[in-house]
mmCIF file of C-alpha atoms in Angstrom:
data_model
loop_
_atom_site.group_PDB
_atom_site.id
_atom_site.type_symbol
_atom_site.label_atom_id
_atom_site.label_comp_id
_atom_site.label_asym_id
_atom_site.label_seq_id
_atom_site.Cartn_x
_atom_site.Cartn_y
_atom_site.Cartn_z
ATOM 1 C CA MET A 161 41.678 154.126 236.841
ATOM 2 C CA THR A 162 42.864 152.888 240.222
ATOM 3 C CA ARG A 163 46.025 154.598 241.429
ATOM 4 C CA PRO A 164 48.885 152.067 241.372
ATOM 5 C CA ARG A 165 50.271 151.033 244.735
ATOM 6 C CA GLN A 166 53.833 151.540 243.603
ATOM 7 C CA VAL A 167 56.098 154.058 245.324
ATOM 8 C CA LEU A 168 58.564 155.974 243.159
ATOM 9 C CA LEU A 169 61.896 155.913 244.996
ATOM 10 C CA PRO A 170 65.064 157.877 244.181
ATOM 11 C CA ALA A 171 67.251 155.966 241.740
ATOM 12 C CA GLY A 172 70.266 158.294 241.664
ATOM 13 C CA ARG A 173 71.200 161.049 239.190
ATOM 14 C CA GLY A 174 67.761 162.565 239.591
ATOM 15 C CA GLY A 175 65.829 159.543 238.388
ATOM 16 C CA THR A 176 63.252 157.356 240.096
ATOM 17 C CA ARG A 177 62.422 153.673 240.177
ATOM 18 C CA ALA A 178 59.165 151.955 241.016
ATOM 19 C CA TYR A 179 58.840 149.852 244.155
ATOM 20 C CA THR A 180 55.758 147.771 244.940
ATOM 21 C CA PRO A 181 55.118 147.502 248.698
ATOM 22 C CA ARG A 182 54.143 144.287 250.414
ATOM 23 C CA ASP A 183 50.488 143.495 250.820
ATOM 24 C CA GLU A 184 50.802 142.001 254.287
ATOM 25 C CA PRO A 185 53.105 142.573 257.255
ATOM 26 C CA LEU A 186 54.987 139.805 258.994
ATOM 27 C CA ARG A 187 52.667 138.984 261.881
ATOM 28 C CA ALA A 188 54.252 139.034 265.318
ATOM 29 C CA ALA A 189 51.604 139.262 268.006
ATOM 30 C CA ALA A 190 52.328 140.850 271.371
ATOM 31 C CA GLY A 191 52.496 138.592 274.382
ATOM 32 C CA GLY A 192 53.764 135.046 274.347
ATOM 33 C CA ALA A 193 56.076 133.151 276.637
ATOM 34 C CA PRO A 194 58.885 135.058 278.377
ATOM 35 C CA LEU A 195 62.267 134.900 276.681
ATOM 36 C CA THR A 196 64.388 132.334 278.491
ATOM 37 C CA SER A 197 67.577 131.438 276.637
ATOM 38 C CA ARG A 198 68.835 135.018 276.178
ATOM 39 C CA THR A 199 68.428 138.316 277.995
ATOM 40 C CA VAL A 200 67.454 140.858 275.347
ATOM 41 C CA PHE A 201 67.317 144.636 275.671
ATOM 42 C CA SER A 202 66.166 147.027 272.984
ATOM 43 C CA ALA A 203 67.851 150.424 273.217
ATOM 44 C CA ALA A 204 64.818 152.638 272.642
ATOM 45 C CA HIS A 205 64.584 156.043 270.944
ATOM 46 C CA VAL A 206 62.788 159.106 272.255
ATOM 47 C CA VAL A 207 59.915 160.787 270.435
ATOM 48 C CA ALA A 208 60.301 164.533 269.987
ATOM 49 C CA ASP A 209 57.462 166.993 270.463
ATOM 50 C CA PRO A 210 57.052 168.360 266.920
ATOM 51 C CA LEU A 211 54.950 171.341 268.041
ATOM 52 C CA ALA A 212 57.478 172.727 270.503
ATOM 53 C CA ASP A 213 59.268 175.935 269.515
ATOM 54 C CA VAL A 214 62.836 174.823 270.209
ATOM 55 C CA SER A 215 66.241 175.383 268.642
ATOM 56 C CA PRO A 216 68.619 172.579 267.626
ATOM 57 C CA ASP A 217 71.080 173.507 270.384
ATOM 58 C CA GLY A 218 68.476 174.079 273.109
ATOM 59 C CA PRO A 219 66.927 171.636 275.590
ATOM 60 C CA ALA A 220 64.980 168.815 273.971
ATOM 61 C CA ALA A 221 61.192 168.848 273.893
ATOM 62 C CA VAL A 222 59.972 165.258 274.326
ATOM 63 C CA ASP A 223 56.536 163.836 273.616
ATOM 64 C CA TRP A 224 56.315 161.802 276.790
ATOM 65 C CA ASP A 225 53.086 159.992 275.927
ATOM 66 C CA ALA A 226 54.434 158.696 272.615
ATOM 67 C CA THR A 227 57.842 157.917 274.124
ATOM 68 C CA LEU A 228 56.344 155.785 276.893
ATOM 69 C CA ALA A 229 53.881 154.150 274.498
ATOM 70 C CA PHE A 230 56.807 152.926 272.429
ATOM 71 C CA ARG A 231 58.391 151.388 275.497
ATOM 72 C CA ARG A 232 55.130 149.605 276.308
ATOM 73 C CA HIS A 233 55.216 148.250 272.749
ATOM 74 C CA LEU A 234 58.662 146.744 273.349
ATOM 75 C CA TRP A 235 57.719 145.335 276.755
ATOM 76 C CA SER A 236 54.565 143.799 275.289
ATOM 77 C CA HIS A 237 56.751 141.587 273.115
ATOM 78 C CA GLY A 238 58.877 140.448 276.048
ATOM 79 C CA LEU A 239 61.912 142.639 275.393
ATOM 80 C CA GLY A 240 63.737 144.617 278.034
ATOM 81 C CA VAL A 241 64.294 148.334 277.488
ATOM 82 C CA ALA A 242 67.755 149.857 277.665
ATOM 83 C CA GLU A 243 66.868 153.425 278.549
ATOM 84 C CA ALA A 244 68.635 156.752 278.051
ATOM 85 C CA MET A 245 71.324 155.214 275.881
ATOM 86 C CA ASP A 246 72.890 156.347 272.620
ATOM 87 C CA THR A 247 69.724 155.414 270.705
ATOM 88 C CA ALA A 248 67.838 157.963 272.808
ATOM 89 C CA GLN A 249 70.282 160.640 271.581
ATOM 90 C CA ARG A 250 72.257 161.022 274.794
ATOM 91 C CA GLY A 251 74.804 163.683 273.973
ATOM 92 C CA MET A 252 73.212 164.256 270.541
ATOM 93 C CA GLY A 253 70.137 166.292 271.375
ATOM 94 C CA LEU A 254 69.117 164.908 274.766
ATOM 95 C CA ASP A 255 70.950 166.532 277.682
ATOM 96 C CA TRP A 256 71.267 165.150 281.196
ATOM 97 C CA ALA A 257 68.168 166.979 282.480
ATOM 98 C CA GLY A 258 66.111 165.370 279.714
ATOM 99 C CA ALA A 259 67.732 161.989 280.239
ATOM 100 C CA ALA A 260 67.055 162.156 283.981
ATOM 101 C CA GLU A 261 63.374 162.826 283.350
ATOM 102 C CA LEU A 262 63.301 160.004 280.798
ATOM 103 C CA ILE A 263 64.811 157.590 283.323
ATOM 104 C CA ARG A 264 62.342 158.548 286.055
ATOM 105 C CA ARG A 265 59.310 158.259 283.793
ATOM 106 C CA SER A 266 60.377 155.035 282.067
ATOM 107 C CA ALA A 267 61.379 153.316 285.300
ATOM 108 C CA ALA A 268 57.978 154.154 286.802
ATOM 109 C CA GLU A 269 56.258 152.851 283.664
ATOM 110 C CA ALA A 270 58.330 149.649 283.760
ATOM 111 C CA LYS A 271 57.256 149.071 287.346
ATOM 112 C CA ALA A 272 53.609 149.670 286.441
ATOM 113 C CA VAL A 273 53.544 147.167 283.567
ATOM 114 C CA GLY A 274 56.129 144.670 284.824
ATOM 115 C CA GLY A 275 58.750 145.461 282.193
ATOM 116 C CA ARG A 276 62.480 145.016 282.546
ATOM 117 C CA ILE A 277 64.575 148.178 282.349
ATOM 118 C CA ALA A 278 68.222 149.154 282.576
ATOM 119 C CA CYS A 279 69.338 152.777 282.326
ATOM 120 C CA GLY A 280 72.443 154.544 281.160
ATOM 121 C CA VAL A 281 74.708 156.176 283.739
ATOM 122 C CA GLY A 282 77.180 158.652 282.301
ATOM 123 C CA THR A 283 78.825 162.024 282.827
ATOM 124 C CA ASP A 284 77.090 164.185 280.243
ATOM 125 C CA GLN A 285 76.147 166.897 282.746
ATOM 126 C CA LEU A 286 79.819 167.944 282.783
ATOM 127 C CA THR A 287 81.348 170.768 280.803
ATOM 128 C CA LEU A 288 84.802 169.916 279.507
ATOM 129 C CA PRO A 289 87.544 170.158 280.560
ATOM 130 C CA ALA A 290 86.816 168.315 283.792
ATOM 131 C CA THR A 291 88.911 166.919 286.616
ATOM 132 C CA PRO A 292 89.019 163.217 287.553
ATOM 133 C CA THR A 293 87.107 164.037 290.739
ATOM 134 C CA GLN A 294 84.389 165.785 288.759
ATOM 135 C CA VAL A 295 84.080 162.780 286.454
ATOM 136 C CA ILE A 296 83.534 160.460 289.408
ATOM 137 C CA GLN A 297 81.039 162.844 291.006
ATOM 138 C CA ALA A 298 79.063 163.087 287.763
ATOM 139 C CA TYR A 299 78.900 159.297 287.488
ATOM 140 C CA GLU A 300 77.836 159.100 291.146
ATOM 141 C CA GLU A 301 75.002 161.581 290.633
ATOM 142 C CA GLN A 302 73.596 159.598 287.733
ATOM 143 C CA LEU A 303 74.093 156.223 289.409
ATOM 144 C CA ALA A 304 72.181 157.448 292.458
ATOM 145 C CA LEU A 305 69.273 158.599 290.293
ATOM 146 C CA VAL A 306 69.040 155.323 288.363
ATOM 147 C CA GLU A 307 69.177 153.215 291.514
ATOM 148 C CA ALA A 308 66.609 155.434 293.256
ATOM 149 C CA ALA A 309 64.320 154.907 290.265
ATOM 150 C CA GLY A 310 64.556 151.136 290.779
ATOM 151 C CA ALA A 311 66.350 150.405 287.515
ATOM 152 C CA GLN A 312 69.484 148.447 286.724
ATOM 153 C CA ALA A 313 72.471 150.657 285.954
ATOM 154 C CA ILE A 314 74.497 150.592 282.747
ATOM 155 C CA LEU A 315 77.814 152.370 283.309
ATOM 156 C CA MET A 316 78.210 154.066 279.949
ATOM 157 C CA ALA A 317 81.472 154.998 278.292
ATOM 158 C CA SER A 318 82.230 158.622 279.188
ATOM 159 C CA ARG A 319 83.526 161.320 276.884
ATOM 160 C CA ALA A 320 84.719 163.207 279.941
ATOM 161 C CA LEU A 321 86.672 160.207 281.238
ATOM 162 C CA ALA A 322 88.202 159.645 277.790
ATOM 163 C CA ALA A 323 89.333 163.277 277.749
ATOM 164 C CA THR A 324 90.593 163.264 281.344
ATOM 165 C CA ALA A 325 92.201 159.857 281.914
ATOM 166 C CA ALA A 326 95.947 159.802 281.383
ATOM 167 C CA SER A 327 96.479 156.045 281.707
ATOM 168 C CA PRO A 328 94.725 152.680 282.044
ATOM 169 C CA ASP A 329 95.091 153.055 285.811
ATOM 170 C CA ASP A 330 92.793 156.085 285.725
ATOM 171 C CA TYR A 331 90.060 153.962 284.152
ATOM 172 C CA ALA A 332 90.601 151.187 286.671
ATOM 173 C CA GLU A 333 90.424 153.619 289.570
ATOM 174 C CA THR A 334 87.271 155.351 288.302
ATOM 175 C CA TYR A 335 85.357 152.175 287.534
ATOM 176 C CA GLY A 336 86.566 150.458 290.698
ATOM 177 C CA HIS A 337 85.259 153.355 292.774
ATOM 178 C CA LEU A 338 81.869 153.204 291.066
ATOM 179 C CA LEU A 339 81.526 149.425 291.214
ATOM 180 C CA ARG A 340 82.222 149.413 294.942
ATOM 181 C CA GLN A 341 79.378 151.912 295.380
ATOM 182 C CA ALA A 342 76.819 150.178 293.171
ATOM 183 C CA SER A 343 74.102 148.500 295.194
ATOM 184 C CA GLU A 344 73.373 145.888 292.497
ATOM 185 C CA PRO A 345 75.406 144.362 289.655
ATOM 186 C CA VAL A 346 75.715 146.716 286.693
ATOM 187 C CA ILE A 347 76.331 146.388 282.978
ATOM 188 C CA LEU A 348 79.616 147.871 281.770
ATOM 189 C CA HIS A 349 79.382 149.635 278.435
ATOM 190 C CA TRP A 350 82.157 149.839 275.835
ATOM 191 C CA LEU A 351 81.088 151.962 272.880
ATOM 192 C CA GLY A 352 83.568 152.187 270.040
ATOM 193 C CA PRO A 353 84.618 155.414 268.292
ATOM 194 C CA MET A 354 82.531 154.523 265.229
ATOM 195 C CA PHE A 355 79.512 155.319 267.419
ATOM 196 C CA ASP A 356 81.160 158.306 269.117
ATOM 197 C CA PRO A 357 84.517 159.659 267.872
ATOM 198 C CA ALA A 358 85.178 161.189 271.312
ATOM 199 C CA LEU A 359 85.569 157.661 272.734
ATOM 200 C CA GLY A 360 88.710 156.759 270.802
ATOM 201 C CA GLY A 361 91.410 155.200 273.001
ATOM 202 C CA TYR A 362 88.934 154.154 275.691
ATOM 203 C CA TRP A 363 90.354 152.051 278.542
ATOM 204 C CA GLY A 364 93.622 153.934 278.120
ATOM 205 C CA SER A 365 94.897 152.710 274.778
ATOM 206 C CA ALA A 366 94.207 152.920 271.052
ATOM 207 C CA ASP A 367 95.517 149.335 270.897
ATOM 208 C CA LEU A 368 92.345 147.275 271.285
ATOM 209 C CA ASP A 369 94.222 144.300 272.704
ATOM 210 C CA ALA A 370 95.682 146.462 275.475
ATOM 211 C CA ALA A 371 92.335 148.142 276.050
ATOM 212 C CA THR A 372 90.659 144.737 276.334
ATOM 213 C CA ASP A 373 93.169 143.639 278.960
ATOM 214 C CA THR A 374 92.395 146.714 281.073
ATOM 215 C CA PHE A 375 88.657 146.172 280.648
ATOM 216 C CA LEU A 376 88.955 142.563 281.798
ATOM 217 C CA GLU A 377 91.123 143.537 284.762
ATOM 218 C CA VAL A 378 88.398 145.908 285.966
ATOM 219 C CA ILE A 379 85.818 143.124 285.704
ATOM 220 C CA ALA A 380 88.046 140.535 287.373
ATOM 221 C CA ALA A 381 88.565 142.855 290.343
ATOM 222 C CA HIS A 382 84.793 143.216 290.897
ATOM 223 C CA PRO A 383 83.025 140.165 289.402
ATOM 224 C CA ASP A 384 80.200 140.299 291.955
ATOM 225 C CA LYS A 385 79.293 143.834 290.846
ATOM 226 C CA VAL A 386 79.267 143.182 287.088
ATOM 227 C CA ASP A 387 76.146 141.579 285.628
ATOM 228 C CA GLY A 388 77.637 141.791 282.171
ATOM 229 C CA ILE A 389 79.363 143.850 279.518
ATOM 230 C CA LYS A 390 77.832 145.618 276.534
ATOM 231 C CA ILE A 391 80.360 145.738 273.733
ATOM 232 C CA SER A 392 79.813 147.798 270.579
ATOM 233 C CA LEU A 393 82.945 147.570 268.449
ATOM 234 C CA LEU A 394 81.369 146.039 265.306
ATOM 235 C CA ASP A 395 84.029 143.311 265.412
ATOM 236 C CA ALA A 396 82.495 139.851 265.866
ATOM 237 C CA ASP A 397 85.800 138.003 266.283
ATOM 238 C CA ARG A 398 86.939 140.397 268.995
ATOM 239 C CA GLU A 399 83.626 140.042 270.837
ATOM 240 C CA VAL A 400 83.812 136.245 270.752
ATOM 241 C CA ALA A 401 87.396 136.311 272.041
ATOM 242 C CA LEU A 402 86.450 138.717 274.820
ATOM 243 C CA ARG A 403 83.380 136.824 275.990
ATOM 244 C CA ARG A 404 85.446 133.626 276.292
ATOM 245 C CA ARG A 405 87.694 135.452 278.769
ATOM 246 C CA LEU A 406 84.909 136.727 281.010
ATOM 247 C CA PRO A 407 84.682 135.430 284.581
ATOM 248 C CA GLN A 408 82.038 132.795 285.231
ATOM 249 C CA GLY A 409 78.613 134.402 285.570
ATOM 250 C CA VAL A 410 79.449 137.654 283.771
ATOM 251 C CA ARG A 411 77.360 137.998 280.623
ATOM 252 C CA CYS A 412 78.297 139.431 277.269
ATOM 253 C CA TYR A 413 75.588 141.634 275.749
ATOM 254 C CA THR A 414 76.270 142.166 272.092
ATOM 255 C CA GLY A 415 75.962 145.688 270.808
ATOM 256 C CA ASP A 416 77.191 144.646 267.365
ATOM 257 C CA ASP A 417 74.553 145.771 264.895
ATOM 258 C CA PHE A 418 76.462 144.107 262.037
ATOM 259 C CA HIS A 419 76.810 140.531 263.346
ATOM 260 C CA TYR A 420 74.111 140.050 266.008
ATOM 261 C CA PRO A 421 72.463 136.841 264.679
ATOM 262 C CA GLU A 422 75.660 134.786 264.818
ATOM 263 C CA LEU A 423 76.747 136.309 268.133
ATOM 264 C CA ILE A 424 73.396 135.659 269.815
ATOM 265 C CA ALA A 425 73.226 132.145 268.388
ATOM 266 C CA GLY A 426 76.699 131.464 269.765
ATOM 267 C CA ASP A 427 79.012 128.504 269.386
ATOM 268 C CA ASP A 428 80.194 125.514 271.387
ATOM 269 C CA HIS A 429 81.962 127.843 273.832
ATOM 270 C CA GLY A 430 79.133 130.249 274.585
ATOM 271 C CA PHE A 431 76.898 132.994 273.239
ATOM 272 C CA SER A 432 76.047 136.661 273.605
ATOM 273 C CA HIS A 433 72.916 138.166 275.075
ATOM 274 C CA ALA A 434 71.737 141.357 273.380
ATOM 275 C CA LEU A 435 71.528 145.093 274.020
ATOM 276 C CA LEU A 436 70.947 146.544 270.579
ATOM 277 C CA GLY A 437 69.741 149.701 268.904
ATOM 278 C CA ILE A 438 68.562 147.713 265.885
ATOM 279 C CA PHE A 439 66.091 145.907 268.142
ATOM 280 C CA ASP A 440 64.160 149.198 268.308
ATOM 281 C CA PRO A 441 62.716 148.751 264.778
ATOM 282 C CA LEU A 442 63.089 144.958 264.886
ATOM 283 C CA GLY A 443 61.425 144.508 268.294
ATOM 284 C CA PRO A 444 58.561 142.102 267.470
ATOM 285 C CA LEU A 445 60.604 140.100 264.964
ATOM 286 C CA ALA A 446 63.586 139.914 267.315
ATOM 287 C CA ALA A 447 61.393 138.646 270.146
ATOM 288 C CA GLU A 448 59.856 136.011 267.889
ATOM 289 C CA ALA A 449 63.313 134.882 266.785
ATOM 290 C CA VAL A 450 64.556 134.524 270.375
ATOM 291 C CA ARG A 451 61.470 132.500 271.313
ATOM 292 C CA VAL A 452 62.380 130.133 268.482
ATOM 293 C CA LEU A 453 65.921 129.992 269.837
ATOM 294 C CA ASP A 454 64.472 129.157 273.260
ATOM 295 C CA THR A 455 63.290 125.871 271.744
ATOM 296 C CA GLY A 456 66.839 125.062 270.645
ATOM 297 C CA ASP A 457 66.149 125.592 266.931
ATOM 298 C CA VAL A 458 69.189 127.639 265.944
ATOM 299 C CA LYS A 459 68.555 127.161 262.230
ATOM 300 C CA ALA A 460 65.049 128.632 262.431
ATOM 301 C CA PHE A 461 66.327 131.476 264.620
ATOM 302 C CA ARG A 462 68.918 132.368 261.991
ATOM 303 C CA ALA A 463 66.320 132.059 259.233
ATOM 304 C CA LEU A 464 64.267 134.757 260.951
ATOM 305 C CA LEU A 465 67.067 137.111 261.962
ATOM 306 C CA ASP A 466 69.701 136.765 259.230
ATOM 307 C CA PRO A 467 67.579 138.566 256.605
ATOM 308 C CA THR A 468 67.426 141.647 258.876
ATOM 309 C CA VAL A 469 71.182 142.229 258.803
ATOM 310 C CA GLU A 470 71.115 144.067 255.470
ATOM 311 C CA LEU A 471 68.735 146.641 256.943
ATOM 312 C CA SER A 472 70.826 146.960 260.102
ATOM 313 C CA ARG A 473 74.062 147.437 258.181
ATOM 314 C CA HIS A 474 72.347 150.077 256.084
ATOM 315 C CA LEU A 475 71.056 152.016 259.105
ATOM 316 C CA PHE A 476 74.403 151.763 260.906
ATOM 317 C CA ARG A 477 76.661 152.549 257.975
ATOM 318 C CA SER A 478 79.267 155.285 258.380
ATOM 319 C CA PRO A 479 78.941 157.787 259.936
ATOM 320 C CA THR A 480 77.478 155.221 262.325
ATOM 321 C CA ARG A 481 76.453 157.713 265.012
ATOM 322 C CA TYR A 482 73.622 158.903 262.754
ATOM 323 C CA TYR A 483 71.882 155.517 262.735
ATOM 324 C CA LYS A 484 69.289 157.040 265.067
ATOM 325 C CA THR A 485 67.775 158.964 262.167
ATOM 326 C CA GLY A 486 66.855 155.731 260.400
ATOM 327 C CA VAL A 487 65.511 154.206 263.606
ATOM 328 C CA VAL A 488 63.112 157.107 264.203
ATOM 329 C CA PHE A 489 62.172 157.221 260.511
ATOM 330 C CA LEU A 490 61.081 153.570 260.637
ATOM 331 C CA ALA A 491 59.132 154.186 263.852
ATOM 332 C CA TRP A 492 57.195 156.904 262.021
ATOM 333 C CA LEU A 493 56.509 154.683 259.016
ATOM 334 C CA ALA A 494 55.410 151.878 261.358
ATOM 335 C CA GLY A 495 52.842 154.128 263.020
ATOM 336 C CA HIS A 496 54.509 154.368 266.440
ATOM 337 C CA GLN A 497 54.577 158.159 266.170
ATOM 338 C CA THR A 498 52.739 160.734 264.083
ATOM 339 C CA HIS A 499 55.734 162.600 262.649
ATOM 340 C CA PHE A 500 59.344 162.331 261.521
ATOM 341 C CA THR A 501 60.904 164.928 263.807
ATOM 342 C CA MET A 502 63.844 164.356 266.132
ATOM 343 C CA VAL A 503 65.323 166.249 269.051
ATOM 344 C CA GLY A 504 68.163 168.443 267.878
ATOM 345 C CA GLY A 505 66.812 168.396 264.323
ATOM 346 C CA LEU A 506 68.627 165.133 263.656
ATOM 347 C CA GLN A 507 66.017 164.034 261.109
ATOM 348 C CA SER A 508 68.209 165.865 258.587
ATOM 349 C CA ALA A 509 71.268 163.692 259.283
ATOM 350 C CA ARG A 510 70.587 161.109 256.545
ATOM 351 C CA SER A 511 69.900 161.649 252.861
ATOM 352 C CA LEU A 512 66.610 160.986 251.104
ATOM 353 C CA PRO A 513 68.089 158.038 249.117
ATOM 354 C CA HIS A 514 69.330 156.547 252.411
ATOM 355 C CA LEU A 515 65.862 156.799 253.966
ATOM 356 C CA ALA A 516 64.195 155.453 250.834
ATOM 357 C CA ARG A 517 66.422 152.379 250.905
ATOM 358 C CA ALA A 518 65.661 151.897 254.609
ATOM 359 C CA TYR A 519 61.945 151.961 253.798
ATOM 360 C CA GLU A 520 62.362 149.412 251.020
ATOM 361 C CA LEU A 521 64.414 147.016 253.154
ATOM 362 C CA ALA A 522 62.059 147.295 256.137
ATOM 363 C CA ASP A 523 58.981 146.806 253.979
ATOM 364 C CA THR A 524 60.537 143.762 252.310
ATOM 365 C CA LEU A 525 61.031 142.274 255.781
ATOM 366 C CA GLY A 526 57.396 142.965 256.669
ATOM 367 C CA LEU A 527 58.258 145.217 259.596
ATOM 368 C CA PHE A 528 55.358 147.618 259.115
ATOM 369 C CA PRO A 529 52.114 146.671 260.877
ATOM 370 C CA ASP A 530 50.242 148.623 258.184
ATOM 371 C CA PRO A 531 52.164 148.588 254.867
ATOM 372 C CA THR A 532 49.611 150.928 253.304
ATOM 373 C CA LEU A 533 50.213 153.546 255.980
ATOM 374 C CA ALA A 534 53.976 153.174 255.599
ATOM 375 C CA ALA A 535 53.740 153.603 251.831
ATOM 376 C CA SER A 536 51.516 156.662 252.219
ATOM 377 C CA ARG A 537 53.954 158.283 254.630
ATOM 378 C CA MET A 538 56.891 157.419 252.391
ATOM 379 C CA ARG A 539 55.103 159.064 249.464
ATOM 380 C CA SER A 540 54.452 162.190 251.531
ATOM 381 C CA LEU A 541 58.131 162.515 252.449
ATOM 382 C CA LEU A 542 59.186 162.009 248.864
ATOM 383 C CA ALA A 543 56.696 164.618 247.657
ATOM 384 C CA VAL A 544 58.049 167.190 250.142
ATOM 385 C CA HIS A 545 61.489 166.570 248.618
ATOM 386 C CA GLY A 546 60.202 167.072 245.087
ATOM 387 C CA VAL A 547 59.919 163.451 244.022
ATOM 388 C CA PRO A 548 56.615 163.126 242.127
ATOM 389 C CA GLN A 549 54.322 160.238 243.054
#
């Protein structure tokens, strides 16, 4: 008898349920016209070296060939790469030395293939507690490296600044100093505490209205040095209100992995561009959707992207900072890497039922170039965990 193609997934309370994978993937060929109506960055993950003898709290061992190959995959579909960001495990397995090497290698690769790249600038080389001067110097060191590499800078939210700043004025002074130094317009990054609990009260207040006012004051003081803002608060109404208050020419890049289709589509008053971790697994489909939007067909754009929100909400559910585990898991199932291993051992951060549901949702969307390979790898993971197949 022919072995059935079904996969037995965890059903809770020790039981299993049968899932039948798709026969065909959703075809999204590489290439195509450049994206024109929106600027779209995918925040890309790093691929660990599974053969390296490392400890969870030691320096990361990165498979550079596989990591750069994944970036070429994203560029081939017309997406920009947001490098060395949260998705790449900055501060959660990847230290500044590793991030610096990642920036240098990816920026050189972007130049070689003509891909767009923007890189995170932070303060993660610091040991807390730190002084305000040390925070600025750490930012300056990273900004200099990113600019020397020929990449656009993303001024990331800083744990050290959040721990050191005593008032909104301290944020304004720090960012003003950095913006005056930047040689090209940067993207300002506001990551909410759901992504990193150490960033609570950023911009000097736990009151988001007050924090927003400070954020906008920083931008208004240096509009020629701010290409845009990347906002990740998972609050669509707040993002829309904020983007309507931006100075002319300053873009809003949504980082909202819960509401991105509606925010990118926009309304009569404007729209958001995108800088999203979910566009790591959704890369080809996201690019196809934006090309449809380029034609002005908002309805067809939403028809492509709206069904992906359930998967995104699943991957980014609380504790949100562990969404990276699901992102790398899907990259393994999709054949972009040969293993499900993460720097810092973070592959253990999500449960087997969580991963099984991610597989089912992604397969239903047709995200896997080879559904048979994805099913085989899913079965192997389940078998290791004692789920018979």
